[in-house]
Amino acid sequence: MAIYVVDPAEKSRVPFLRGILTRSLVKAGLSFDDAYEVADSIRDDLGPDAEVTTEELKDMVERALKRSGEREALKRYRAVKSGDAPIRVIDHDGVVHPFSKGHLASSLEICALPMERSYTITLGIERYLLRTGVGLIEAGELARLTYDYLREHESKETGRRYLSWRQFVHSDRPLILLIGGTTGCGKSTISSEVAHRLGIVRTQSTDMLREVMRLMVPERLLPTLHTSSFNAWEALPTWKGQPARLETHFEQGYLAQANHVAVGIEGVLNRAEREGVSLIIEGVHVYPELQQRLVVNAEGIVVSLILAVLKKKRLRKQLQGRGLQVKSRRSERYLSYFDAIWQQQSFLLSEADRHDVPIIPNDDQEETIKLVMDQIAESVMAEFSGSETEFFGESASMVNPD
């Protein structure tokens, strides 16, 4: 069962893909979420087994934008489809693209501005270009205009952060983000959000690495690998048959498993650096000593941090919710080992303090993401100056948009 799009002029018949339509709508100025919602509604309207021409699909998109009240996006969508976009941008490879507020707003994510503020900025820049009759602009000139706007309407520090990020993007060096933290502290959620906002297409969970390693190494050889990280001490030979002494054995069991998984973590990181691809590695096995070692040996920009839920009641509640969200994650098991999970976090926080790894509380998602962006920006600015002379040369500033 599939939906096909037919182009009579090209005599082609290809599957309908929401991702392609979503990107087209983002270029027209919609946010990713709004664009995806429109694309999803069109797929539902078409049904599970349909065939539509390119013109019919275009009409459906236009009607959907009208229903949503997206008049400006509708104008830009029509302009892009007709090849007559009012503003076009020449990228660094000389390729011409329609100006996209969504794309420009994405480049501001590193500034950790509220989403509505980012779109206000991009709208102001678009209006300035339209008012001054700029129909074609080079990517460097657009960056200059954006930088000047940020300095004028936000702060000099925000402008410097933006330029440092642009320098990093043009350097082709990968960004490696290492996010550690105890079970249930929100590592996967925060990693997914940051990856989406920064356009990072590769994320790696250390739990998945551990699962692969379990298939390759039998339990009799590495028993601590075949348990959860918070009760790995139960697989230690010294633990067998002894009374419960969590404080004595916990660290030894956890580090035994984490060091096994570290082999896979280093392999994934090395592969990403060879390919020059940015990557987020998240998981309970990303512990501070390993983070420090990877920072020293890495060629890319490596940002390390530990997420934490600092209140017992809140962490317990998140573990309960985890069982409801994913049936295979039974909350009863996590709660039965809650003391061990709390002990795990205490150990990670103590090690983070000892190795100078930033600790970020995860009490509010938006605030946590902002703090993560701040850490990334600090690491980027330590490597790239954000100097306008270095980035733009001696050219004078453009006039700031109103």
Short mmCIF file of C-alpha atoms in Angstrom, two decimals:
data_model
loop_
_atom_site.label_atom_id
_atom_site.label_comp_id
_atom_site.label_asym_id
_atom_site.label_seq_id
_atom_site.Cartn_x
_atom_site.Cartn_y
_atom_site.Cartn_z
CA MET A 1 0.00 0.00 0.00
CA ALA A 2 1.57 3.28 -1.10
CA ILE A 3 0.80 6.74 -2.40
CA TYR A 4 2.41 7.75 -5.68
CA VAL A 5 3.04 11.15 -7.24
CA VAL A 6 2.94 11.28 -11.03
CA ASP A 7 4.67 13.97 -13.07
CA PRO A 8 3.19 13.83 -16.62
CA ALA A 9 5.84 16.17 -18.02
CA GLU A 10 8.73 14.08 -16.69
CA LYS A 11 6.82 10.81 -17.18
CA SER A 12 7.83 9.80 -13.67
CA ARG A 13 6.00 8.03 -10.84
CA VAL A 14 7.55 8.25 -7.37
CA PRO A 15 6.33 7.50 -3.84
CA PHE A 16 4.81 10.35 -1.85
CA LEU A 17 7.23 11.22 0.96
CA ARG A 18 6.18 13.40 3.88
CA GLY A 19 9.81 14.35 4.54
CA ILE A 20 10.23 15.86 1.08
CA LEU A 21 7.01 17.86 1.35
CA THR A 22 7.93 18.95 4.89
CA ARG A 23 11.29 20.33 3.71
CA SER A 24 9.54 22.17 0.90
CA LEU A 25 7.17 23.81 3.39
CA VAL A 26 10.00 24.72 5.76
CA LYS A 27 11.67 26.51 2.84
CA ALA A 28 8.39 28.41 2.43
CA GLY A 29 8.76 29.67 5.99
CA LEU A 30 6.78 27.23 8.16
CA SER A 31 8.27 25.83 11.34
CA PHE A 32 9.23 22.17 11.12
CA ASP A 33 6.31 21.11 13.35
CA ASP A 34 3.75 23.09 11.32
CA ALA A 35 5.21 21.85 8.03
CA TYR A 36 5.10 18.24 9.22
CA GLU A 37 1.49 18.66 10.36
CA VAL A 38 0.45 19.95 6.93
CA ALA A 39 2.31 17.13 5.16
CA ASP A 40 0.75 14.58 7.50
CA SER A 41 -2.77 15.93 6.90
CA ILE A 42 -2.29 15.73 3.13
CA ARG A 43 -1.15 12.12 3.37
CA ASP A 44 -4.28 11.33 5.41
CA ASP A 45 -6.47 13.10 2.83
CA LEU A 46 -4.94 11.05 0.02
CA GLY A 47 -5.61 7.77 1.77
CA PRO A 48 -3.51 4.60 1.99
CA ASP A 49 -3.46 3.69 -1.70
CA ALA A 50 -3.68 6.65 -4.07
CA GLU A 51 -2.11 8.28 -7.08
CA VAL A 52 -1.90 12.06 -7.50
CA THR A 53 -0.31 14.31 -10.11
CA THR A 54 2.24 16.96 -9.14
CA GLU A 55 -0.28 19.72 -9.97
CA GLU A 56 -3.00 18.07 -7.90
CA LEU A 57 -0.60 17.74 -4.98
CA LYS A 58 0.38 21.39 -5.30
CA ASP A 59 -3.29 22.39 -5.20
CA MET A 60 -3.82 20.28 -2.08
CA VAL A 61 -0.87 21.96 -0.36
CA GLU A 62 -2.17 25.41 -1.27
CA ARG A 63 -5.62 24.59 0.11
CA ALA A 64 -4.08 23.27 3.32
CA LEU A 65 -2.04 26.47 3.76
CA LYS A 66 -5.17 28.56 3.16
CA ARG A 67 -7.10 26.58 5.78
CA SER A 68 -4.25 27.14 8.24
CA GLY A 69 -4.21 30.86 7.61
CA GLU A 70 -0.58 30.73 6.44
CA ARG A 71 -0.88 33.46 3.81
CA GLU A 72 2.77 34.46 3.73
CA ALA A 73 3.87 30.82 3.54
CA LEU A 74 1.37 30.29 0.72
CA LYS A 75 2.89 33.15 -1.28
CA ARG A 76 6.40 31.81 -0.78
CA TYR A 77 5.34 28.24 -1.59
CA ARG A 78 3.82 29.41 -4.88
CA ALA A 79 6.90 31.47 -5.65
CA VAL A 80 9.28 28.59 -4.92
CA LYS A 81 7.25 26.16 -7.04
CA SER A 82 7.11 28.59 -9.94
CA GLY A 83 10.82 29.33 -9.68
CA ASP A 84 10.04 33.00 -9.08
CA ALA A 85 10.93 33.43 -5.39
CA PRO A 86 11.10 37.14 -4.43
CA ILE A 87 14.40 36.65 -2.57
CA ARG A 88 17.06 34.15 -3.52
CA VAL A 89 20.30 33.24 -1.78
CA ILE A 90 23.57 32.20 -3.44
CA ASP A 91 25.26 29.64 -1.20
CA HIS A 92 29.01 29.17 -0.81
CA ASP A 93 29.06 26.67 -3.68
CA GLY A 94 27.39 29.13 -6.03
CA VAL A 95 24.03 27.34 -5.97
CA VAL A 96 20.93 29.57 -5.82
CA HIS A 97 18.18 28.77 -3.29
CA PRO A 98 14.96 30.55 -2.30
CA PHE A 99 15.33 32.55 0.91
CA SER A 100 13.85 30.57 3.80
CA LYS A 101 12.99 32.02 7.19
CA GLY A 102 12.90 28.49 8.57
CA HIS A 103 16.45 27.81 7.40
CA LEU A 104 17.68 31.14 8.76
CA ALA A 105 15.92 30.55 12.09
CA SER A 106 17.67 27.16 12.31
CA SER A 107 21.04 28.91 12.03
CA LEU A 108 20.11 30.91 15.14
CA GLU A 109 19.47 27.85 17.33
CA ILE A 110 22.98 28.08 18.81
CA CYS A 111 22.04 31.52 20.18
CA ALA A 112 19.50 29.78 22.46
CA LEU A 113 16.86 32.42 21.74
CA PRO A 114 13.17 31.71 22.38
CA MET A 115 11.60 30.23 19.24
CA GLU A 116 9.23 33.16 18.77
CA ARG A 117 12.16 35.56 19.03
CA SER A 118 14.12 33.70 16.34
CA TYR A 119 11.20 33.94 13.94
CA THR A 120 10.72 37.63 14.75
CA ILE A 121 14.35 38.20 13.81
CA THR A 122 14.09 36.29 10.55
CA LEU A 123 10.85 38.07 9.69
CA GLY A 124 12.57 41.42 10.27
CA ILE A 125 15.45 40.43 7.99
CA GLU A 126 13.05 39.25 5.27
CA ARG A 127 11.09 42.51 5.44
CA TYR A 128 14.29 44.52 5.20
CA LEU A 129 15.36 42.63 2.06
CA LEU A 130 11.93 43.09 0.48
CA ARG A 131 11.77 46.76 1.42
CA THR A 132 15.21 47.51 -0.02
CA GLY A 133 14.53 45.53 -3.19
CA VAL A 134 17.23 42.91 -2.60
CA GLY A 135 16.20 40.01 -4.83
CA LEU A 136 19.52 38.14 -4.83
CA ILE A 137 21.95 37.97 -1.93
CA GLU A 138 25.07 35.93 -1.24
CA ALA A 139 25.11 33.68 1.82
CA GLY A 140 27.99 35.69 3.30
CA GLU A 141 26.07 38.93 2.94
CA LEU A 142 23.03 37.35 4.57
CA ALA A 143 25.24 36.21 7.46
CA ARG A 144 26.57 39.77 7.77
CA LEU A 145 23.04 41.16 7.87
CA THR A 146 22.00 38.59 10.49
CA TYR A 147 25.07 39.34 12.60
CA ASP A 148 24.41 43.10 12.50
CA TYR A 149 20.77 42.54 13.43
CA LEU A 150 21.72 40.35 16.42
CA ARG A 151 24.24 42.89 17.69
CA GLU A 152 21.71 45.71 17.34
CA HIS A 153 18.59 43.99 18.69
CA GLU A 154 20.00 41.29 21.02
CA SER A 155 23.58 41.77 22.25
CA LYS A 156 27.18 41.82 21.08
CA GLU A 157 27.67 38.46 22.79
CA THR A 158 24.78 36.93 20.81
CA GLY A 159 26.30 38.26 17.60
CA ARG A 160 29.69 36.78 18.51
CA ARG A 161 28.09 33.44 19.34
CA TYR A 162 26.36 33.38 15.94
CA LEU A 163 29.61 34.21 14.09
CA SER A 164 31.59 31.60 16.02
CA TRP A 165 29.00 29.00 15.02
CA ARG A 166 29.17 30.08 11.36
CA GLN A 167 32.98 29.77 11.50
CA PHE A 168 32.63 26.30 12.97
CA VAL A 169 30.12 25.23 10.28
CA HIS A 170 32.51 26.35 7.52
CA SER A 171 35.46 24.58 9.18
CA ASP A 172 34.04 21.09 8.36
CA ARG A 173 35.10 19.88 11.82
CA PRO A 174 32.58 17.58 13.49
CA LEU A 175 30.78 18.37 16.72
CA ILE A 176 30.70 15.50 19.19
CA LEU A 177 28.26 15.86 22.08
CA LEU A 178 28.69 13.40 24.96
CA ILE A 179 25.68 13.31 27.29
CA GLY A 180 25.84 11.15 30.41
CA GLY A 181 23.48 10.71 33.34
CA THR A 182 21.67 8.10 35.35
CA THR A 183 18.77 5.96 34.19
CA GLY A 184 15.59 8.01 33.63
CA CYS A 185 17.14 11.50 33.78
CA GLY A 186 16.00 12.42 30.23
CA LYS A 187 19.17 11.89 28.15
CA SER A 188 17.38 10.51 25.08
CA THR A 189 14.74 13.26 25.01
CA ILE A 190 17.24 16.10 25.34
CA SER A 191 19.59 14.49 22.80
CA SER A 192 16.80 14.19 20.22
CA GLU A 193 15.76 17.82 20.68
CA VAL A 194 19.31 19.16 20.41
CA ALA A 195 20.00 16.99 17.35
CA HIS A 196 16.86 18.31 15.64
CA ARG A 197 17.66 21.95 16.42
CA LEU A 198 21.28 21.77 15.28
CA GLY A 199 20.65 19.53 12.28
CA ILE A 200 22.75 16.66 13.66
CA VAL A 201 21.64 13.51 11.87
CA ARG A 202 23.55 10.92 13.90
CA THR A 203 22.77 10.02 17.49
CA GLN A 204 24.01 6.93 19.30
CA SER A 205 22.61 5.41 22.47
CA THR A 206 25.11 3.49 24.57
CA ASP A 207 22.30 1.06 25.49
CA MET A 208 22.17 0.05 21.82
CA LEU A 209 25.95 -0.43 21.77
CA ARG A 210 25.66 -2.64 24.84
CA GLU A 211 22.94 -4.73 23.16
CA VAL A 212 25.17 -5.32 20.11
CA MET A 213 28.09 -6.27 22.34
CA ARG A 214 25.89 -8.72 24.24
CA LEU A 215 25.20 -10.57 21.00
CA MET A 216 28.92 -10.82 20.30
CA VAL A 217 30.22 -11.68 23.78
CA PRO A 218 28.60 -14.53 25.79
CA GLU A 219 27.53 -13.92 29.37
CA ARG A 220 30.02 -16.43 30.79
CA LEU A 221 32.91 -14.26 29.50
CA LEU A 222 31.61 -10.82 30.52
CA PRO A 223 28.77 -11.32 33.01
CA THR A 224 28.59 -7.61 33.99
CA LEU A 225 27.79 -6.72 30.36
CA HIS A 226 24.60 -8.77 30.50
CA THR A 227 22.91 -6.82 33.31
CA SER A 228 21.56 -3.31 33.68
CA SER A 229 24.09 -0.64 34.57
CA PHE A 230 22.46 -0.01 37.97
CA ASN A 231 22.73 -3.63 39.15
CA ALA A 232 25.90 -4.76 37.37
CA TRP A 233 27.49 -5.44 40.76
CA GLU A 234 25.23 -8.49 41.10
CA ALA A 235 27.22 -10.17 38.32
CA LEU A 236 30.58 -9.65 40.04
CA PRO A 237 32.22 -12.86 41.27
CA THR A 238 32.95 -11.16 44.62
CA TRP A 239 29.24 -10.44 45.09
CA LYS A 240 27.93 -13.98 44.74
CA GLY A 241 26.39 -15.27 47.93
CA GLN A 242 27.23 -12.20 50.00
CA PRO A 243 24.84 -9.93 51.92
CA ALA A 244 23.69 -6.77 50.17
CA ARG A 245 26.49 -4.19 50.34
CA LEU A 246 25.48 -1.70 47.64
CA GLU A 247 27.93 1.01 48.68
CA THR A 248 30.85 -1.41 48.53
CA HIS A 249 30.13 -3.07 45.19
CA PHE A 250 28.13 -0.58 43.14
CA GLU A 251 31.02 1.44 41.74
CA GLN A 252 33.01 -1.65 40.79
CA GLY A 253 30.08 -3.23 38.91
CA TYR A 254 29.06 -0.04 37.12
CA LEU A 255 32.60 0.76 35.97
CA ALA A 256 33.15 -2.82 34.81
CA GLN A 257 30.17 -2.55 32.45
CA ALA A 258 30.89 1.06 31.44
CA ASN A 259 34.47 0.22 30.51
CA HIS A 260 33.30 -2.62 28.28
CA VAL A 261 30.86 -0.31 26.48
CA ALA A 262 33.52 2.41 26.24
CA VAL A 263 35.25 0.34 23.56
CA GLY A 264 32.18 0.71 21.34
CA ILE A 265 31.80 4.40 22.22
CA GLU A 266 35.36 5.17 21.15
CA GLY A 267 34.86 3.21 17.92
CA VAL A 268 31.72 5.17 17.02
CA LEU A 269 33.44 8.48 17.82
CA ASN A 270 36.51 7.62 15.77
CA ARG A 271 34.34 6.69 12.79
CA ALA A 272 32.43 9.99 13.03
CA GLU A 273 35.68 11.96 13.13
CA ARG A 274 37.11 10.12 10.12
CA GLU A 275 33.97 10.96 8.16
CA GLY A 276 33.76 14.50 9.54
CA VAL A 277 30.18 13.91 10.74
CA SER A 278 28.71 15.52 13.85
CA LEU A 279 27.38 13.06 16.41
CA ILE A 280 25.57 12.86 19.75
CA ILE A 281 26.43 9.94 22.02
CA GLU A 282 24.14 9.61 25.02
CA GLY A 283 23.83 7.04 27.74
CA VAL A 284 24.54 6.03 31.28
CA HIS A 285 27.90 4.59 30.16
CA VAL A 286 29.18 8.05 29.18
CA TYR A 287 30.94 8.64 32.49
CA PRO A 288 33.16 11.66 33.35
CA GLU A 289 36.57 9.97 33.22
CA LEU A 290 35.77 8.65 29.73
CA GLN A 291 34.45 12.06 28.67
CA GLN A 292 37.66 13.73 29.78
CA ARG A 293 39.76 11.17 27.91
CA LEU A 294 37.76 11.58 24.71
CA VAL A 295 38.03 15.38 24.83
CA VAL A 296 41.82 15.18 25.04
CA ASN A 297 42.19 12.73 22.15
CA ALA A 298 39.52 14.10 19.79
CA GLU A 299 40.12 16.07 16.61
CA GLY A 300 36.61 17.51 16.45
CA ILE A 301 34.95 19.76 19.00
CA VAL A 302 33.84 17.57 21.88
CA VAL A 303 31.29 18.86 24.38
CA SER A 304 30.78 16.80 27.54
CA LEU A 305 28.05 17.13 30.14
CA ILE A 306 26.12 15.16 32.72
CA LEU A 307 22.33 15.52 33.00
CA ALA A 308 20.81 15.22 36.45
CA VAL A 309 17.44 15.16 38.17
CA LEU A 310 18.38 16.46 41.60
CA LYS A 311 15.16 15.68 43.47
CA LYS A 312 14.40 12.09 44.42
CA LYS A 313 10.66 12.46 44.04
CA ARG A 314 10.99 13.88 40.53
CA LEU A 315 13.37 11.13 39.37
CA ARG A 316 11.07 8.49 40.82
CA LYS A 317 8.12 10.05 38.99
CA GLN A 318 10.06 10.06 35.70
CA LEU A 319 10.90 6.39 36.13
CA GLN A 320 7.23 5.64 36.72
CA GLY A 321 6.33 7.58 33.57
CA ARG A 322 8.98 5.69 31.62
CA GLY A 323 7.10 2.45 32.21
CA LEU A 324 3.87 3.99 30.95
CA GLN A 325 5.44 5.44 27.79
CA VAL A 326 7.28 2.29 26.70
CA LYS A 327 5.70 -1.02 27.71
CA SER A 328 8.98 -2.90 27.48
CA ARG A 329 10.42 -0.57 30.13
CA ARG A 330 8.54 -1.86 33.17
CA SER A 331 8.62 0.83 35.82
CA GLU A 332 8.37 -1.77 38.59
CA ARG A 333 11.88 -2.99 37.89
CA TYR A 334 13.34 0.53 37.90
CA LEU A 335 11.56 1.40 41.10
CA SER A 336 12.74 -1.78 42.80
CA TYR A 337 16.31 -0.64 42.07
CA PHE A 338 15.64 3.03 42.77
CA ASP A 339 18.26 3.25 45.53
CA ALA A 340 20.87 1.86 43.12
CA ILE A 341 19.82 4.32 40.39
CA TRP A 342 20.08 7.21 42.88
CA GLN A 343 23.48 5.88 43.96
CA GLN A 344 24.49 5.79 40.30
CA GLN A 345 23.60 9.45 39.87
CA SER A 346 25.46 10.41 43.04
CA PHE A 347 28.56 8.64 41.74
CA LEU A 348 28.32 10.32 38.32
CA LEU A 349 27.86 13.77 39.85
CA SER A 350 30.80 13.26 42.17
CA GLU A 351 32.98 12.14 39.26
CA ALA A 352 31.76 15.04 37.11
CA ASP A 353 32.80 17.46 39.83
CA ARG A 354 36.20 15.77 40.11
CA HIS A 355 36.82 15.88 36.34
CA ASP A 356 35.32 19.35 35.75
CA VAL A 357 32.50 18.03 33.55
CA PRO A 358 29.50 20.43 33.52
CA ILE A 359 26.40 19.22 35.36
CA ILE A 360 23.06 20.35 33.90
CA PRO A 361 19.86 19.95 35.94
CA ASN A 362 16.99 18.60 33.86
CA ASP A 363 13.96 20.10 35.59
CA ASP A 364 12.50 22.05 32.65
CA GLN A 365 13.09 20.85 29.07
CA GLU A 366 13.41 24.26 27.40
CA GLU A 367 15.74 25.56 30.10
CA THR A 368 17.81 22.38 29.90
CA ILE A 369 18.15 22.70 26.12
CA LYS A 370 19.20 26.33 26.54
CA LEU A 371 21.90 25.30 29.03
CA VAL A 372 23.11 22.57 26.65
CA MET A 373 23.29 25.13 23.82
CA ASP A 374 25.26 27.42 26.13
CA GLN A 375 27.80 24.65 26.75
CA ILE A 376 28.12 23.97 23.03
CA ALA A 377 28.52 27.68 22.29
CA GLU A 378 31.25 28.04 24.92
CA SER A 379 33.20 25.14 23.42
CA VAL A 380 32.81 26.51 19.88
CA MET A 381 33.82 30.03 20.94
CA ALA A 382 36.91 28.62 22.64
CA GLU A 383 38.01 27.35 19.21
CA PHE A 384 36.62 30.08 16.94
CA SER A 385 36.97 33.76 17.73
CA GLY A 386 33.70 35.06 16.33
CA SER A 387 35.67 38.02 15.02
CA GLU A 388 33.80 39.95 12.32
CA THR A 389 37.09 40.99 10.70
CA GLU A 390 38.23 37.37 10.52
CA PHE A 391 34.87 36.17 9.17
CA PHE A 392 33.90 39.03 6.87
CA GLY A 393 37.24 40.68 6.15
CA GLU A 394 37.38 44.47 6.16
CA SER A 395 33.94 45.01 4.60
CA ALA A 396 31.72 47.57 6.28
CA SER A 397 28.56 46.62 8.16
CA MET A 398 25.27 46.60 6.29
CA VAL A 399 22.39 48.79 7.34
CA ASN A 400 20.45 47.16 10.15
CA PRO A 401 16.83 46.25 9.41
CA ASP A 402 14.21 48.00 11.52
#
